[in-house]
Amino acid sequence: GDSVTQMEGPVTLSEEAFLTINCTYTATGYPSLFWYVQYPGEGLQLLLKATKADDKGSNKGFEATYRKETTSFHLEKGSVQVSDSAVYFCALRVRNQGGKLIFGQGTELSVKP
Amino acid sequence: NAGVTQTPKFQVLKTGQSMTLQCAQDMNHNSMYWYRQDPGMGLRLIYYSASEGTTDKGEVPNGYNVSRLNKREFSLRLESAAPSQTSVYFCASSETGHGHFGDGTRLSIL
């Protein structure tokens, strides 16, 4: 079935370090891909998205490129801040199943000053 | 601009009790979803509704029922709560793009 796999956390970085969170997917169709962020005690917010191969989604300094050949959508940021500490979820939307949204297990990021 | 509204925000139940979690969206979206979030498990889909009048099982539907009352509202019912259903429950809605999420319901079953 359709699924999303993320690198396990927690990930601990120093401020201004480079961030990569790996995400790979399995899908029967041609999905749209998303990264969501969840701050403590809150719901999920869309961070960025890509709807077709080679698209790059970007927002707030975060980027991810839809790589169909490697079925990946890795999240990157060049210089993290303490305020980026949160849980990050990779997700896909299956177009031929009523738009079912499927999530990875989440990766907790902690950024130290 | 409320988006997705979930009620209640917190609830404590005893084993065997029943309750309904309410969800309403004001964005005229066709699709609505219920997820549960547990540590280390990510968000697991319980049920979803692709459009008014239709519902489908997700990954973990056992012990739950849903009702798509109208286009705006999608409720989740626990008929006989069990401790394994202690979790944070999120409702979401979407049209053709990403999902918009509510703030969640924290449910504890003793």
Coordinates of C-alpha atoms in Angstrom, one line a residue:
Chain A
G1 CA 0.0 0.0 0.0
D2 CA 0.9 3.7 -0.1
S3 CA 3.3 4.8 2.7
V4 CA 5.8 7.4 3.8
T5 CA 9.0 6.7 5.7
Q6 CA 11.0 9.4 7.5
M7 CA 14.3 9.3 9.2
E8 CA 14.0 8.7 12.9
G9 CA 14.5 11.4 15.4
P10 CA 15.0 13.1 17.6
V11 CA 17.5 15.3 15.7
T12 CA 19.5 17.8 17.7
L13 CA 21.3 20.6 16.0
S14 CA 23.1 23.8 17.0
E15 CA 21.8 27.1 15.8
E16 CA 22.9 27.9 12.2
A17 CA 23.6 24.3 11.4
F18 CA 22.4 22.7 8.2
L19 CA 19.3 20.5 8.4
T20 CA 18.3 17.5 6.3
I21 CA 15.3 15.3 7.2
N22 CA 15.0 12.3 4.8
C23 CA 11.6 11.2 3.4
T24 CA 10.9 8.5 1.0
Y25 CA 7.5 7.2 -0.2
T26 CA 5.7 4.4 -1.9
A27 CA 2.6 5.2 -4.0
T28 CA 0.5 3.3 -6.5
G29 CA -0.4 6.5 -8.3
Y30 CA 1.3 9.9 -8.9
P31 CA 1.0 11.6 -5.5
S32 CA 1.4 15.2 -4.3
L33 CA 3.9 15.6 -1.5
F34 CA 3.9 17.8 1.5
W35 CA 5.9 18.7 4.6
Y36 CA 4.0 19.7 7.7
V37 CA 5.3 21.2 10.9
Q38 CA 3.8 20.8 14.4
Y39 CA 4.8 23.1 17.2
P40 CA 4.2 21.9 20.8
G41 CA 0.6 21.7 21.8
E42 CA -0.6 22.7 18.3
G43 CA -2.1 21.2 15.2
L44 CA -0.3 20.6 12.0
Q45 CA 0.5 23.4 9.6
L46 CA 1.5 23.1 6.0
L47 CA 5.2 24.0 5.5
L48 CA 5.6 23.4 1.8
K49 CA 4.4 21.2 -1.0
A50 CA 5.2 19.9 -4.5
T51 CA 2.7 18.4 -6.9
K52 CA 4.9 16.9 -9.7
A53 CA 8.3 15.5 -10.4
D54 CA 11.2 18.0 -10.1
D55 CA 9.0 20.6 -8.4
K56 CA 10.7 22.4 -5.5
G57 CA 8.6 23.5 -2.6
S58 CA 10.0 26.2 -0.4
N59 CA 8.9 28.3 2.6
K60 CA 10.6 30.1 5.5
G61 CA 14.0 29.0 4.3
F62 CA 13.0 25.3 4.1
E63 CA 13.2 23.5 0.7
A64 CA 12.3 20.0 -0.6
T65 CA 12.4 18.7 -4.2
Y66 CA 10.1 16.0 -5.6
R67 CA 12.4 13.3 -6.9
K68 CA 10.3 10.7 -8.7
E69 CA 13.3 8.6 -9.7
T70 CA 14.3 8.0 -6.1
T71 CA 10.8 8.4 -4.6
S72 CA 12.1 11.0 -2.2
F73 CA 11.2 14.4 -0.8
H74 CA 13.9 15.4 1.6
L75 CA 13.5 18.5 3.7
E76 CA 16.5 20.9 3.9
K77 CA 17.3 24.2 5.5
G78 CA 20.7 25.9 5.3
S79 CA 20.7 27.6 8.8
V80 CA 18.3 26.5 11.5
Q81 CA 17.1 28.7 14.3
V82 CA 15.9 27.8 17.8
S83 CA 12.4 28.7 16.7
D84 CA 12.5 25.8 14.1
S85 CA 12.3 23.3 17.0
A86 CA 9.2 21.3 16.2
V87 CA 8.0 17.9 14.8
Y88 CA 8.2 17.7 11.0
F89 CA 5.9 15.3 9.1
C90 CA 6.3 14.2 5.5
A91 CA 3.0 13.3 3.8
L92 CA 1.6 12.3 0.4
R93 CA -1.9 12.7 -1.1
V94 CA -3.2 9.9 -3.2
R95 CA -5.1 11.3 -6.1
N96 CA -7.2 8.3 -7.0
Q97 CA -8.5 7.5 -3.5
G98 CA -10.6 10.5 -2.7
G99 CA -7.5 12.5 -1.8
K100 CA -6.4 10.3 1.1
L101 CA -3.6 12.0 3.1
I102 CA -0.9 9.6 4.4
F103 CA 1.7 10.7 6.9
G104 CA 5.2 9.5 8.0
Q105 CA 5.9 9.0 11.6
G106 CA 7.3 12.4 12.2
T107 CA 10.8 13.7 13.1
E108 CA 11.4 15.8 16.1
L109 CA 13.9 18.6 15.7
S110 CA 15.5 20.3 18.6
V111 CA 17.8 23.3 17.9
K112 CA 20.1 24.5 20.7
P113 CA 21.4 28.0 21.0
Chain B
N1 CA -11.9 32.7 9.6
A2 CA -12.2 29.6 11.8
G3 CA -10.9 26.9 9.4
V4 CA -11.4 23.5 11.1
T5 CA -12.9 23.5 14.6
Q6 CA -12.8 20.5 16.9
T7 CA -14.7 20.0 20.1
P8 CA -14.0 19.2 22.8
K9 CA -10.3 20.1 23.3
F10 CA -9.8 17.7 26.2
Q11 CA -11.8 14.8 27.5
V12 CA -11.3 12.1 30.1
L13 CA -13.4 8.9 29.9
K14 CA -13.8 5.7 31.8
T15 CA -13.4 2.4 30.0
G16 CA -16.6 1.4 28.4
Q17 CA -18.1 4.9 28.1
S18 CA -19.0 6.4 24.7
M19 CA -18.5 9.8 23.2
T20 CA -18.5 11.7 20.0
L21 CA -15.8 14.0 18.8
Q22 CA -17.1 16.8 16.7
C23 CA -15.4 18.5 13.7
A24 CA -16.6 21.3 11.5
Q25 CA -15.0 23.2 8.6
D26 CA -16.0 26.4 7.0
M27 CA -13.9 26.2 3.8
N28 CA -16.5 24.3 1.7
H29 CA -14.0 21.4 1.3
N30 CA -15.3 18.0 0.0
S31 CA -12.8 15.8 1.8
M32 CA -12.6 15.3 5.6
Y33 CA -10.4 13.1 7.7
W34 CA -9.9 11.8 11.2
Y35 CA -6.4 10.9 12.5
R36 CA -5.0 9.8 15.8
Q37 CA -1.5 10.8 16.9
D38 CA 0.5 8.6 19.2
P39 CA 4.2 9.0 20.2
G40 CA 6.5 7.4 17.6
M41 CA 3.6 6.5 15.3
G42 CA 3.0 9.7 13.4
L43 CA -0.6 10.4 12.3
R44 CA -2.6 7.3 11.5
L45 CA -5.8 7.7 9.4
I46 CA -8.9 6.3 11.1
Y47 CA -11.6 7.2 8.6
Y48 CA -12.0 9.6 5.8
S49 CA -14.8 11.1 3.7
A50 CA -14.1 12.0 0.1
S51 CA -17.4 13.8 -0.2
E52 CA -20.7 14.4 1.6
G53 CA -22.5 11.0 2.0
T54 CA -19.4 8.8 1.7
T55 CA -17.1 7.4 4.3
D56 CA -14.2 5.0 4.0
K57 CA -11.9 3.1 6.5
G58 CA -8.4 4.2 6.9
E59 CA -5.5 2.4 8.6
V60 CA -6.9 2.0 12.1
P61 CA -10.8 2.0 12.0
N62 CA -11.5 -0.6 14.6
G63 CA -13.4 0.7 17.6
Y64 CA -14.6 3.8 15.8
N65 CA -17.5 5.0 13.7
V66 CA -18.0 8.2 11.7
S67 CA -20.8 10.2 10.4
R68 CA -20.5 12.8 7.6
L69 CA -23.6 14.8 8.7
N70 CA -23.3 17.3 5.9
K71 CA -20.6 19.0 3.9
R72 CA -19.3 20.9 6.9
E73 CA -19.4 18.3 9.7
F74 CA -17.6 15.0 10.2
S75 CA -18.0 13.3 13.6
L76 CA -16.0 10.5 15.2
R77 CA -17.7 8.2 17.7
L78 CA -16.2 5.8 20.2
E79 CA -19.0 3.4 21.2
S80 CA -17.1 1.7 24.1
A81 CA -13.9 3.4 24.9
A82 CA -10.8 1.4 25.7
P83 CA -7.4 2.6 27.2
S84 CA -5.7 1.8 23.9
Q85 CA -7.8 4.7 22.4
T86 CA -6.0 7.2 24.6
S87 CA -4.5 9.6 22.0
V88 CA -4.7 13.0 20.4
Y89 CA -7.3 13.1 17.6
F90 CA -7.0 15.5 14.7
C91 CA -9.6 16.3 12.1
A92 CA -8.6 17.7 8.8
S93 CA -10.3 18.9 5.6
S94 CA -9.0 19.4 2.1
E95 CA -10.1 20.1 -1.5
T96 CA -7.6 19.2 -4.1
G97 CA -4.5 20.3 -2.2
H98 CA -3.1 20.0 1.3
G99 CA -5.1 19.3 4.4
H100 CA -6.1 21.9 6.9
F101 CA -6.0 20.7 10.5
G102 CA -7.9 21.4 13.6
D103 CA -6.1 22.0 16.9
G104 CA -6.8 18.4 18.2
T105 CA -8.7 16.7 20.9
R106 CA -6.7 15.2 23.7
L107 CA -8.6 12.1 24.9
S108 CA -7.6 10.0 28.0
I109 CA -9.4 6.8 28.8
L110 CA -8.9 5.4 32.3

